[in-house]
Amino acid sequence: MKFDVFLSFRGIDTRRTFVSHLLLALFKKQFKTFRQEEEMPWNQPASTQVLEAIENSKIAIVVISKNYTASVSCLDELAKIVECEEKQSLVMIPVLHEVDPSDVLEQAQNLDGDINNNWETVERWRKALASMIKTYQQLYSHWEDGDSSEDGDTDAFIIFRVMLHVSKRLKPPEKMAQTMYYCHWMIPEKTGFLTKGIMLVRDVFRKIAGRIMYAEKLISVVNPSTPARSPAYVQKDKYVTGNELSQLVPSIDFDSLVGMDRQMKAVDALLLNMDSEEDGLGEMGICGEERVGKTTLARCVYQKISPQFQDHYYFEYQTAHSFGSTCLLEKIARAGLSAKVAVRPGEELERFDELVNANLGHRKVLLIVDIHLYDTGQLENIRNIARRFGPGSRLIYVTQSNRVLLKCGVKHLYKVETLRYDEALQLFSQFAFKQEHVPREYFRLSIRAVLITGRIPLTLKVFGSFLRGKTVSEWESELCRLEASQDNCVAKVSSYIGNAFS
């Protein structure tokens, strides 16, 4: 039988105190845990069943207490755990409960006088204890540096740290933030520990979100030589709206936009791959859900790469129905002309076509069209206009769904999704507190707010602005109202805030 966690402890020391609370926390998170139900005689070795359970566990939590080293079965368990850890088949999480590392090392030296066993077995136990202490010091050193008060040694704080580490190892990446968030509810506020827990969560967010939660990678879906109905490359990014026809994009300081640098690098990878493949017209699609940040990203892309082209155009449409291929062609045709061109009624398409062919047919052009594509005809009309451009030209579609893009054989797609949790907290803080980091007393509430908004940039900005200047009790009241309706939280936030502002 497989287990998530193996729990090694001395029952007479901790079964009814620390271990009972730790087991409850593991049970609440639905981690399958093995532990000895009955206390073993001090001189009885660990059973075959126990040793097999260690081999079949992903994590071993070792609770070292005053009498742990006086038990043969406990020492056998520890030796087996260290052996499995060295094979990298298990992760050991040591906990020192009311003992110091120096005490444990001293007990290790006295084992031969306390326990009547052969020299090889005792030496194996000593090495296991020394290895456990080394792991303990490596694992907890960065936490202990900040624990200058008594709260750092409370059972609640120790269990909280252990649960974070277990969750990091066992929970799917997408659920990490929720796991850290719900750990708060296990801890009584009267312990005075909550603030430290909040600081710890912020530290964990910052350190692991970029490495574990949503790492960018370029996924080769099919060989580029396959039929054009399938994309050759799909860039899917798990984290970070945009409109009548507009002119060229205003300048954007995208270095200051949360999460934008990460996304720009991913798009750059697609554009670089496109450059190596296509000398003619290169096409790319930026897609994603409503309000997720497609237009903002497209504007940043335009601002960054437009100097590489002889001519460049960016057009946005509020609705797909406001789009007309003749209108787009006219805008492009007139953009480079200093004088107004007279066009006879009924000859618009032919005249504009001539102007584009004459002025842009030999030039490298960038065209970005931000529109909700609902049929292939729209895309083909845009594509036919762009095909008039010279070699090396690029056409980027910005749209909600990738269905039409795939159907028309657009090979390069970048899917924009919600912000990472750490990015969402940073963006929310900018609008709720006008600073990069959330104040300690609001951190727990801010996590709840981020979860409610679905990590969508526009909703984070509006909700943060709405809560700015309110007291903790007012925050609690507003969040409770929204949390009561989680079936469509983003729509609920937008509706609720809209009513509050009106």
Coordinates of C-alpha atoms in Angstrom, one line a residue:
M1 CA 0.0 0.0 0.0
K2 CA 1.3 3.5 -0.9
F3 CA 1.3 6.4 1.6
D4 CA 1.8 10.1 1.2
V5 CA 3.4 10.5 4.7
F6 CA 5.1 8.1 7.2
L7 CA 5.1 9.5 10.7
S8 CA 7.8 8.4 13.0
F9 CA 7.5 9.4 16.7
R10 CA 7.8 8.2 20.3
G11 CA 4.3 7.7 21.6
I12 CA 4.9 8.3 25.3
D13 CA 6.3 11.8 24.5
T14 CA 4.1 13.2 21.8
R15 CA 1.1 10.9 20.8
R16 CA -1.5 12.8 22.7
T17 CA 0.0 16.3 22.2
F18 CA 2.0 17.4 19.2
V19 CA 1.5 14.3 17.0
S20 CA -2.3 14.4 17.5
H21 CA -2.5 17.9 16.2
L22 CA -0.1 17.1 13.3
L23 CA -2.2 14.1 12.4
L24 CA -5.3 16.3 12.3
A25 CA -3.6 18.8 10.0
L26 CA -2.6 15.9 7.7
F27 CA -6.1 14.5 7.8
K28 CA -7.7 17.8 6.8
K29 CA -5.4 18.0 3.8
Q30 CA -6.3 14.4 2.9
F31 CA -2.8 13.1 3.0
K32 CA -2.7 9.3 3.4
T33 CA -0.6 8.9 6.6
F34 CA 1.0 5.8 8.2
R35 CA 1.7 5.8 11.9
Q36 CA 2.0 3.2 14.7
E37 CA -1.3 2.8 16.4
E38 CA 0.1 1.2 19.6
E39 CA 3.2 2.0 21.6
M40 CA 6.0 -0.5 21.0
P41 CA 8.2 -1.9 23.8
W42 CA 11.4 0.1 23.9
N43 CA 13.6 -2.8 23.0
Q44 CA 11.5 -4.2 20.2
P45 CA 12.8 -3.6 16.6
A46 CA 10.7 -2.1 13.9
S47 CA 8.4 -4.7 12.1
T48 CA 8.7 -5.6 8.5
Q49 CA 5.3 -4.0 7.9
V50 CA 6.6 -0.7 9.3
L51 CA 9.8 -0.8 7.2
E52 CA 7.8 -1.6 4.0
A53 CA 5.5 1.4 4.8
I54 CA 8.5 3.6 4.9
E55 CA 9.6 2.3 1.5
N56 CA 6.2 3.0 0.1
S57 CA 5.9 6.6 1.4
K58 CA 6.7 9.8 -0.4
I59 CA 7.5 11.8 2.7
A60 CA 8.7 10.8 6.2
I61 CA 8.1 13.2 9.1
V62 CA 10.4 12.3 12.0
V63 CA 9.4 13.8 15.4
I64 CA 12.4 13.7 17.6
S65 CA 11.5 14.0 21.3
K66 CA 13.3 13.4 24.6
N67 CA 12.8 9.6 24.6
Y68 CA 13.0 9.0 20.9
T69 CA 16.5 7.6 20.9
A70 CA 15.7 5.2 23.8
S71 CA 13.4 3.2 21.4
V72 CA 14.9 0.5 19.2
S73 CA 11.9 0.6 16.8
C74 CA 12.2 4.4 16.5
L75 CA 15.9 4.2 15.7
D76 CA 15.3 1.4 13.1
E77 CA 12.6 3.6 11.5
L78 CA 15.0 6.5 11.3
A79 CA 17.8 4.5 9.8
K80 CA 15.4 3.1 7.2
I81 CA 14.1 6.7 6.4
V82 CA 17.7 8.0 6.0
E83 CA 18.5 5.1 3.7
C84 CA 15.5 5.8 1.5
E85 CA 16.3 9.5 1.5
E86 CA 19.8 8.8 0.2
K87 CA 18.3 6.7 -2.6
Q88 CA 16.0 9.8 -3.3
S89 CA 12.9 7.6 -3.0
L90 CA 11.6 9.6 0.0
V91 CA 11.9 13.1 1.5
M92 CA 12.6 13.4 5.2
I93 CA 11.2 16.3 7.2
P94 CA 12.7 16.3 10.7
V95 CA 11.0 18.0 13.7
L96 CA 12.8 18.5 17.0
H97 CA 10.1 18.7 19.7
E98 CA 11.4 20.2 23.0
V99 CA 14.9 19.0 22.3
D100 CA 18.0 20.7 20.8
P101 CA 20.3 19.3 18.1
S102 CA 23.1 19.2 20.6
D103 CA 21.0 17.0 22.9
V104 CA 20.3 14.6 20.0
L105 CA 23.9 14.3 19.0
E106 CA 24.9 13.7 22.7
Q107 CA 22.3 10.9 22.9
A108 CA 23.7 9.4 19.7
Q109 CA 27.1 9.1 21.3
N110 CA 25.6 7.4 24.4
L111 CA 23.7 4.8 22.4
D112 CA 26.1 1.9 23.1
G113 CA 25.6 2.4 26.8
D114 CA 21.9 2.7 26.7
I115 CA 20.9 0.0 24.3
N116 CA 22.3 -3.5 24.2
N117 CA 22.9 -4.0 20.4
N118 CA 25.8 -5.0 18.2
W119 CA 28.3 -2.4 17.2
E120 CA 27.2 -2.2 13.5
T121 CA 23.6 -1.5 14.4
V122 CA 24.5 1.2 16.8
E123 CA 26.9 2.9 14.3
R124 CA 24.1 2.8 11.7
W125 CA 21.8 4.6 14.2
R126 CA 24.4 7.2 15.0
K127 CA 24.9 8.0 11.3
A128 CA 21.2 8.2 10.8
L129 CA 20.8 10.7 13.7
A130 CA 23.7 12.8 12.4
S131 CA 22.2 12.8 8.9
M132 CA 18.8 13.8 10.4
I133 CA 20.3 16.7 12.3
K134 CA 22.1 17.9 9.2
T135 CA 18.8 17.8 7.2
Y136 CA 17.1 19.6 10.0
Q137 CA 19.6 22.5 10.1
Q138 CA 19.5 22.8 6.3
L139 CA 15.7 22.8 6.1
Y140 CA 14.9 25.2 8.9
S141 CA 17.9 27.6 9.0
H142 CA 16.2 30.3 6.9
W143 CA 13.0 30.1 9.0
E144 CA 14.7 30.1 12.4
D145 CA 16.6 33.3 11.5
G146 CA 13.3 35.2 11.7
D147 CA 12.0 33.4 14.8
S148 CA 13.3 35.8 17.5
S149 CA 10.2 35.4 19.7
E150 CA 8.6 32.5 21.5
D151 CA 6.0 32.1 18.7
G152 CA 8.6 30.4 16.5
D153 CA 8.8 27.4 18.9
T154 CA 5.0 26.9 19.4
D155 CA 3.5 23.6 18.3
A156 CA 1.1 25.6 16.0
F157 CA 4.0 27.3 14.2
I158 CA 6.0 24.1 13.8
I159 CA 3.0 22.3 12.4
F160 CA 2.4 25.1 10.0
R161 CA 5.9 25.0 8.7
V162 CA 5.7 21.2 8.3
M163 CA 2.4 21.4 6.5
L164 CA 3.8 24.0 4.0
H165 CA 6.7 21.7 3.3
V166 CA 4.5 18.6 2.9
S167 CA 2.1 20.5 0.6
K168 CA 4.9 21.8 -1.5
R169 CA 6.0 18.2 -2.2
L170 CA 2.7 16.5 -2.6
K171 CA 0.1 19.1 -3.9
P172 CA -0.3 19.8 -7.6
P173 CA 1.3 23.2 -8.4
E174 CA -2.0 24.9 -9.2
K175 CA -3.3 24.1 -5.7
M176 CA -0.2 25.3 -3.8
A177 CA -1.5 28.8 -3.0
Q178 CA -4.9 27.5 -1.8
T179 CA -3.1 24.9 0.4
M180 CA -1.0 27.7 2.0
Y181 CA -4.0 29.9 2.4
Y182 CA -6.2 27.3 4.1
C183 CA -3.4 26.3 6.5
H184 CA -4.2 29.7 8.3
W185 CA -7.4 28.3 9.6
M186 CA -5.7 25.6 11.6
I187 CA -4.0 28.1 13.8
P188 CA -5.7 29.9 16.8
E189 CA -5.2 33.6 16.4
K190 CA -4.7 34.0 20.2
T191 CA -1.3 32.3 19.8
G192 CA 0.0 35.5 18.3
F193 CA 1.6 33.4 15.6
L194 CA -0.6 34.4 12.7
T195 CA 1.6 37.3 11.6
K196 CA 4.7 35.1 11.4
G197 CA 2.7 32.6 9.4
I198 CA 1.7 35.3 7.0
M199 CA 5.3 36.4 6.6
L200 CA 6.2 32.8 5.9
V201 CA 3.6 32.4 3.2
R202 CA 4.8 35.6 1.5
D203 CA 8.3 34.2 1.6
V204 CA 7.2 30.9 0.1
F205 CA 5.2 32.6 -2.6
R206 CA 8.3 34.6 -3.6
K207 CA 10.7 31.8 -3.6
I208 CA 8.8 28.9 -5.2
A209 CA 6.1 30.5 -7.4
G210 CA 8.6 31.3 -10.2
R211 CA 10.2 27.8 -10.0
I212 CA 7.3 25.5 -9.5
M213 CA 3.9 26.9 -10.2
Y214 CA 3.9 28.0 -13.8
A215 CA 7.2 27.7 -15.6
E216 CA 7.2 28.8 -19.3
K217 CA 8.2 26.3 -21.9
L218 CA 7.8 26.0 -25.6
I219 CA 5.8 22.9 -26.5
S220 CA 6.3 21.3 -29.9
V221 CA 2.8 19.9 -30.7
V222 CA 3.3 18.6 -34.2
N223 CA 6.0 18.7 -36.8
P224 CA 5.9 21.9 -38.9
S225 CA 5.6 19.8 -42.0
T226 CA 2.2 18.4 -40.9
P227 CA -1.1 19.7 -42.3
A228 CA -1.7 23.4 -41.6
R229 CA -4.8 22.8 -39.6
S230 CA -2.7 22.0 -36.5
P231 CA -0.4 24.5 -34.8
A232 CA 3.3 23.8 -35.1
Y233 CA 4.0 25.6 -31.8
V234 CA 1.8 26.5 -29.0
Q235 CA 3.1 28.6 -26.1
K236 CA 0.8 28.1 -23.1
D237 CA 1.5 30.3 -20.1
K238 CA -0.2 29.5 -16.8
Y239 CA -0.4 32.8 -15.1
V240 CA -1.3 37.1 -16.4
T241 CA -8.0 43.7 -21.9
G242 CA -8.8 45.7 -23.6
N243 CA -12.6 49.5 -28.3
E244 CA -13.7 51.3 -31.6
L245 CA -10.9 51.4 -34.2
S246 CA -7.9 53.2 -32.7
Q247 CA -4.7 54.7 -34.1
L248 CA -1.1 53.7 -33.2
V249 CA -0.6 52.4 -29.7
P250 CA 0.4 54.9 -27.0
S251 CA 3.7 54.4 -25.3
I252 CA 3.6 51.8 -22.5
D253 CA 6.2 51.3 -19.8
F254 CA 6.0 47.5 -19.9
D255 CA 8.9 47.0 -17.6
S256 CA 6.7 48.2 -14.7
L257 CA 3.8 45.9 -15.6
V258 CA 3.5 42.9 -13.3
G259 CA 4.4 39.7 -15.0
M260 CA 4.9 41.4 -18.4
D261 CA 8.6 40.7 -18.7
R262 CA 8.0 36.9 -18.3
Q263 CA 5.3 37.0 -21.0
M264 CA 7.4 39.1 -23.4
K265 CA 10.2 36.5 -23.2
A266 CA 7.7 33.8 -24.1
V267 CA 6.4 35.8 -27.1
D268 CA 10.0 36.6 -28.2
A269 CA 10.7 32.9 -28.3
L270 CA 7.8 32.4 -30.7
L271 CA 8.8 35.3 -32.9
L272 CA 12.4 34.1 -33.0
N273 CA 11.2 30.7 -34.1
M274 CA 9.0 32.3 -36.7
D275 CA 11.9 34.3 -38.1
S276 CA 13.9 31.1 -38.6
E277 CA 11.1 29.4 -40.5
E278 CA 9.3 32.0 -42.7
D279 CA 10.8 34.6 -45.1
G280 CA 7.3 35.6 -46.3
L281 CA 4.4 36.6 -44.2
G282 CA 4.6 35.2 -40.7
E283 CA 1.5 34.9 -38.6
M284 CA 1.0 34.6 -34.9
G285 CA -2.0 34.5 -32.6
I286 CA -2.3 35.9 -29.0
C287 CA -5.4 34.4 -27.4
G288 CA -7.0 34.0 -24.0
E289 CA -10.1 34.7 -21.9
E290 CA -11.7 38.0 -21.6
R291 CA -9.9 40.6 -19.4
V292 CA -6.9 38.4 -19.0
G293 CA -4.4 40.8 -20.5
K294 CA -4.2 40.0 -24.2
T295 CA -4.4 43.6 -25.4
T296 CA -1.9 44.9 -22.9
L297 CA 0.5 42.2 -24.0
A298 CA -0.1 42.9 -27.7
R299 CA 0.6 46.6 -27.1
C300 CA 3.9 45.9 -25.4
V301 CA 4.9 43.5 -28.2
Y302 CA 4.0 46.3 -30.7
Q303 CA 6.1 48.8 -28.8
K304 CA 9.1 46.6 -28.6
I305 CA 9.3 45.1 -32.1
S306 CA 7.8 47.9 -34.3
P307 CA 11.2 49.6 -34.7
Q308 CA 12.3 46.4 -36.6
F309 CA 9.8 47.1 -39.4
Q310 CA 9.7 49.8 -42.0
D311 CA 6.0 50.3 -41.4
H312 CA 3.8 49.2 -38.5
Y313 CA 0.1 49.3 -37.7
Y314 CA -2.0 48.4 -34.6
F315 CA -5.8 48.4 -34.8
E316 CA -8.3 47.5 -32.1
Y317 CA -12.0 46.8 -32.6
Q318 CA -14.6 47.0 -29.9
T319 CA -16.7 44.3 -31.5
A320 CA -16.2 41.9 -34.3
H321 CA -19.2 43.4 -36.1
S322 CA -17.5 46.8 -36.3
F323 CA -14.7 45.3 -38.4
G324 CA -14.7 45.6 -42.2
S325 CA -11.9 44.5 -44.4
T326 CA -12.4 47.6 -46.7
C327 CA -12.2 49.9 -43.7
L328 CA -9.0 48.2 -42.5
L329 CA -7.5 48.4 -46.0
E330 CA -8.4 52.1 -46.2
K331 CA -6.8 52.8 -42.9
I332 CA -3.6 51.1 -43.9
A333 CA -3.6 52.7 -47.4
R334 CA -4.1 56.2 -46.0
A335 CA -1.7 55.9 -43.1
G336 CA 1.4 56.6 -45.1
L337 CA -0.1 59.4 -47.2
S338 CA 0.3 63.0 -46.3
A339 CA -2.5 64.2 -48.5
K340 CA -6.1 62.9 -48.6
V341 CA -6.7 60.7 -51.6
A342 CA -9.9 61.1 -53.5
V343 CA -11.7 57.8 -54.2
R344 CA -14.7 57.5 -56.4
P345 CA -17.8 55.7 -55.0
G346 CA -17.8 52.1 -56.0
E347 CA -14.0 52.0 -56.5
E348 CA -12.9 52.0 -52.9
L349 CA -11.6 48.4 -52.7
E350 CA -9.7 48.6 -56.0
R351 CA -8.2 52.0 -55.2
F352 CA -7.1 51.1 -51.7
D353 CA -5.7 47.8 -53.0
E354 CA -3.6 49.7 -55.5
L355 CA -2.3 52.1 -52.9
V356 CA -1.3 49.3 -50.5
N357 CA 0.5 47.3 -53.3
A358 CA 2.3 50.4 -54.5
N359 CA 3.4 51.7 -51.1
L360 CA 3.9 48.5 -49.0
G361 CA 4.4 45.7 -51.5
H362 CA 8.1 45.9 -51.1
R363 CA 8.4 46.9 -47.5
K364 CA 8.7 44.9 -44.3
V365 CA 5.4 45.6 -42.3
L366 CA 4.1 44.7 -38.9
L367 CA 0.3 44.5 -38.5
I368 CA -1.5 43.8 -35.2
V369 CA -5.2 43.4 -35.3
D370 CA -7.1 43.1 -32.0
I371 CA -10.5 41.7 -32.7
H372 CA -12.8 38.9 -31.6
L373 CA -12.7 36.5 -34.5
Y374 CA -15.9 34.5 -34.9
D375 CA -15.5 33.0 -38.4
T376 CA -12.7 32.1 -40.8
G377 CA -13.9 34.7 -43.3
Q378 CA -12.8 37.6 -41.0
L379 CA -9.3 36.1 -40.7
E380 CA -9.0 35.4 -44.4
N381 CA -9.8 39.0 -45.1
I382 CA -7.1 40.3 -42.8
R383 CA -4.7 37.7 -44.1
N384 CA -5.3 38.8 -47.7
I385 CA -4.5 42.4 -46.9
A386 CA -1.3 41.4 -45.1
R387 CA -0.2 39.2 -48.1
R388 CA 0.3 42.5 -50.0
F389 CA 3.2 43.4 -47.7
G390 CA 6.8 42.7 -48.6
P391 CA 9.0 39.8 -47.4
G392 CA 9.6 39.4 -43.7
S393 CA 6.3 41.0 -42.7
R394 CA 4.4 39.9 -39.6
L395 CA 0.7 39.6 -38.8
I396 CA -0.4 39.2 -35.2
Y397 CA -4.0 38.4 -34.3
V398 CA -5.3 39.2 -30.8
T399 CA -8.5 37.3 -30.1
Q400 CA -10.3 35.5 -27.3
S401 CA -10.6 32.0 -28.8
N402 CA -8.0 30.1 -30.8
R403 CA -10.7 28.1 -32.7
V404 CA -10.6 30.3 -35.8
L405 CA -6.8 30.6 -35.7
L406 CA -6.4 26.8 -35.6
K407 CA -9.0 26.3 -38.3
C408 CA -7.1 28.7 -40.6
G409 CA -3.7 27.1 -40.0
V410 CA -2.1 29.7 -37.8
K411 CA 0.9 27.8 -36.5
H412 CA 2.2 30.0 -33.8
L413 CA -0.1 30.6 -30.8
Y414 CA 0.5 32.2 -27.4
K415 CA -2.1 31.6 -24.8
V416 CA -2.4 34.2 -22.1
E417 CA -3.8 33.0 -18.8
T418 CA -4.2 34.4 -15.4
L419 CA -1.4 35.9 -13.3
R420 CA 0.7 33.7 -11.0
Y421 CA -0.3 34.0 -7.3
D422 CA 2.8 36.0 -6.4
E423 CA 2.2 38.4 -9.4
A424 CA -1.5 38.7 -8.5
L425 CA -0.6 39.7 -4.9
Q426 CA 1.9 42.3 -6.2
L427 CA -0.6 43.8 -8.6
F428 CA -3.4 43.8 -6.1
S429 CA -1.1 45.5 -3.5
Q430 CA -0.2 48.3 -6.0
F431 CA -3.8 49.3 -6.2
A432 CA -5.0 48.5 -2.7
F433 CA -2.0 49.9 -0.8
K434 CA 0.0 51.8 -3.5
Q435 CA 3.1 49.8 -2.7
E436 CA 4.7 46.6 -4.0
H437 CA 4.1 44.4 -0.9
V438 CA 1.0 43.8 1.2
P439 CA 1.2 45.0 4.8
R440 CA 1.3 42.2 7.3
E441 CA -2.0 43.0 8.9
Y442 CA -3.7 42.7 5.5
F443 CA -1.9 39.8 4.0
R444 CA -4.3 37.1 5.0
L445 CA -7.2 39.2 3.7
S446 CA -5.3 40.0 0.5
I447 CA -4.9 36.3 -0.3
R448 CA -8.6 35.8 0.0
A449 CA -9.2 38.8 -2.3
V450 CA -6.8 37.4 -4.9
L451 CA -8.5 34.0 -4.8
I452 CA -11.9 35.7 -5.3
T453 CA -10.8 37.7 -8.3
G454 CA -9.5 34.7 -10.1
R455 CA -6.1 36.5 -10.6
I456 CA -7.5 38.5 -13.5
P457 CA -5.6 41.8 -13.9
L458 CA -8.5 44.1 -14.5
T459 CA -10.5 42.7 -11.6
L460 CA -7.5 42.8 -9.3
K461 CA -7.0 46.5 -10.2
V462 CA -10.6 47.5 -9.7
F463 CA -11.1 45.4 -6.5
G464 CA -7.8 46.7 -5.0
S465 CA -8.9 50.3 -5.7
F466 CA -12.3 49.6 -4.2
L467 CA -10.8 48.3 -0.9
R468 CA -8.1 50.9 -0.6
G469 CA -8.4 52.9 2.6
K470 CA -10.9 50.6 4.2
T471 CA -10.4 49.1 7.7
V472 CA -9.7 45.4 8.4
S473 CA -13.3 44.9 9.5
E474 CA -14.6 46.5 6.3
W475 CA -12.3 44.3 4.3
E476 CA -13.7 41.2 6.2
S477 CA -17.3 42.3 5.5
E478 CA -16.7 42.9 1.8
L479 CA -14.8 39.6 1.3
C480 CA -17.4 37.6 3.2
R481 CA -20.2 38.9 0.9
L482 CA -18.3 37.9 -2.2
E483 CA -17.1 34.5 -0.8
A484 CA -20.8 33.6 -0.2
S485 CA -21.2 33.4 -4.0
Q486 CA -18.2 31.5 -5.4
D487 CA -20.0 29.9 -8.4
N488 CA -19.0 32.8 -10.7
C489 CA -16.7 34.9 -8.5
V490 CA -15.2 37.1 -11.2
A491 CA -18.6 38.2 -12.5
K492 CA -19.8 38.6 -9.0
V493 CA -16.8 40.9 -8.1
S494 CA -17.4 43.0 -11.2
S495 CA -21.1 43.3 -10.5
Y496 CA -20.7 43.9 -6.8
I497 CA -18.0 46.6 -7.2
G498 CA -20.0 48.3 -10.0
N499 CA -23.0 48.6 -7.7
A500 CA -20.8 49.9 -4.8
F501 CA -19.2 52.6 -7.0
S502 CA -22.5 53.7 -8.5

